[in-house]
Structure formats: C-alpha cells, structure tokens
mmCIF file of C-alpha atoms in Angstrom:
data_model
loop_
_atom_site.group_PDB
_atom_site.id
_atom_site.type_symbol
_atom_site.label_atom_id
_atom_site.label_comp_id
_atom_site.label_asym_id
_atom_site.label_seq_id
_atom_site.Cartn_x
_atom_site.Cartn_y
_atom_site.Cartn_z
ATOM 1 C CA UNK A 46 -33.146 5.813 15.530
ATOM 2 C CA UNK A 47 -30.843 3.759 18.023
ATOM 3 C CA UNK A 48 -32.100 1.701 21.543
ATOM 4 C CA UNK A 49 -29.821 3.991 24.255
ATOM 5 C CA UNK A 50 -28.799 0.277 25.483
ATOM 6 C CA UNK A 51 -25.412 -2.040 26.475
ATOM 7 C CA UNK A 52 -26.774 -4.503 24.688
ATOM 8 C CA UNK A 53 -27.252 -2.389 21.138
ATOM 9 C CA UNK A 54 -24.773 -0.802 21.368
ATOM 10 C CA UNK A 55 -22.280 -3.559 21.514
ATOM 11 C CA UNK A 56 -24.308 -5.913 19.159
ATOM 12 C CA UNK A 57 -25.080 -2.867 16.397
ATOM 13 C CA UNK A 58 -22.582 -1.288 14.118
ATOM 14 C CA UNK A 59 -25.169 1.527 13.321
ATOM 15 C CA UNK A 60 -23.460 5.117 13.725
ATOM 16 C CA UNK A 61 -25.711 7.120 15.155
ATOM 17 C CA UNK A 62 -24.789 11.847 15.543
ATOM 18 C CA UNK A 63 -26.631 14.512 16.972
ATOM 19 C CA UNK A 64 -25.439 18.205 15.461
ATOM 20 C CA UNK A 65 -27.104 21.297 16.051
ATOM 21 C CA UNK A 66 -25.369 23.364 12.374
ATOM 22 C CA UNK A 67 -28.588 23.378 10.492
ATOM 23 C CA UNK A 68 -25.886 24.121 7.546
ATOM 24 C CA UNK A 69 -23.849 20.327 7.547
ATOM 25 C CA UNK A 70 -27.110 18.729 8.086
ATOM 26 C CA UNK A 71 -28.613 20.087 5.420
ATOM 27 C CA UNK A 72 -25.534 18.535 4.061
ATOM 28 C CA UNK A 73 -25.623 15.209 5.303
ATOM 29 C CA UNK A 74 -29.981 15.543 4.239
ATOM 30 C CA UNK A 75 -28.699 15.966 0.544
ATOM 31 C CA UNK A 76 -26.021 13.884 0.813
ATOM 32 C CA UNK A 77 -29.108 11.301 1.916
ATOM 33 C CA UNK A 78 -31.358 12.714 -0.843
ATOM 34 C CA UNK A 79 -28.868 11.914 -3.839
ATOM 35 C CA UNK A 80 -28.209 8.732 -2.729
ATOM 36 C CA UNK A 81 -31.827 8.231 -2.596
ATOM 37 C CA UNK A 82 -32.913 9.065 -5.962
ATOM 38 C CA UNK A 83 -30.219 6.588 -6.489
ATOM 39 C CA UNK A 84 -31.915 3.823 -5.353
ATOM 40 C CA UNK A 85 -33.657 1.138 -6.465
ATOM 41 C CA UNK A 86 -35.782 -1.324 -4.895
ATOM 42 C CA UNK A 87 -34.325 -4.659 -5.470
ATOM 43 C CA UNK A 88 -37.199 -6.897 -6.871
ATOM 44 C CA UNK A 89 -37.823 -11.079 -5.757
ATOM 45 C CA UNK A 90 -36.782 -11.491 -9.546
ATOM 46 C CA UNK A 91 -33.604 -9.197 -9.636
ATOM 47 C CA UNK A 92 -32.887 -11.673 -5.841
ATOM 48 C CA UNK A 93 -33.126 -14.886 -6.900
ATOM 49 C CA UNK A 94 -30.568 -13.649 -10.720
ATOM 50 C CA UNK A 95 -27.674 -13.088 -8.179
ATOM 51 C CA UNK A 96 -25.454 -15.437 -8.476
ATOM 52 C CA UNK A 97 -24.580 -17.621 -5.824
ATOM 53 C CA UNK A 98 -20.655 -16.433 -5.950
ATOM 54 C CA UNK A 99 -21.990 -13.332 -5.432
ATOM 55 C CA UNK A 100 -24.216 -14.537 -2.416
ATOM 56 C CA UNK A 101 -20.996 -15.833 -0.732
ATOM 57 C CA UNK A 102 -19.470 -13.437 -0.986
ATOM 58 C CA UNK A 103 -22.342 -11.616 0.648
ATOM 59 C CA UNK A 104 -22.418 -13.921 3.595
ATOM 60 C CA UNK A 105 -19.038 -13.816 4.437
ATOM 61 C CA UNK A 106 -18.611 -10.068 3.606
ATOM 62 C CA UNK A 107 -21.662 -10.153 6.382
ATOM 63 C CA UNK A 108 -19.874 -11.917 9.330
ATOM 64 C CA UNK A 109 -16.591 -10.019 8.649
ATOM 65 C CA UNK A 110 -18.037 -6.540 9.133
ATOM 66 C CA UNK A 111 -17.749 -5.701 12.744
ATOM 67 C CA UNK A 112 -13.583 -6.167 12.274
ATOM 68 C CA UNK A 113 -13.570 -3.959 8.951
#
C-alpha cells in the first residue's frame, strides 16, 4: 500500500506499481512467495545477539539510504 500525498511521496522510499499484465503480475507474485519461503522471523534473542558493529553499519546504511 502507499499513501497518496506529497509528504509521503517525499519521505518514503518505497516503490509502487500498477500493472494490467497478468503474466508479469504472476511472475512478481511468485518471486515474492519464493522470498517469503526463505524468510524467517528474527527473535528477540537473535536481535540481541547481533554484534554492535553490525548494528552500527545498519544505522549508517539507514541514514544514507535516501542517496543510494
């Protein structure tokens, strides 16, 4: 979903797509389902075990993501 207002368009770095090509939509859906099948929930314990350097790297990446 996406919010359709100027503030959201300027602050969010998400992609929105509307297609009428059913074959393409099916391919995208399958790609997402494949990704979801490989995903796993990160528990609080796993989150705590994340090394501090990695956390710092993630924070820096989050800060510079708008210009990447």
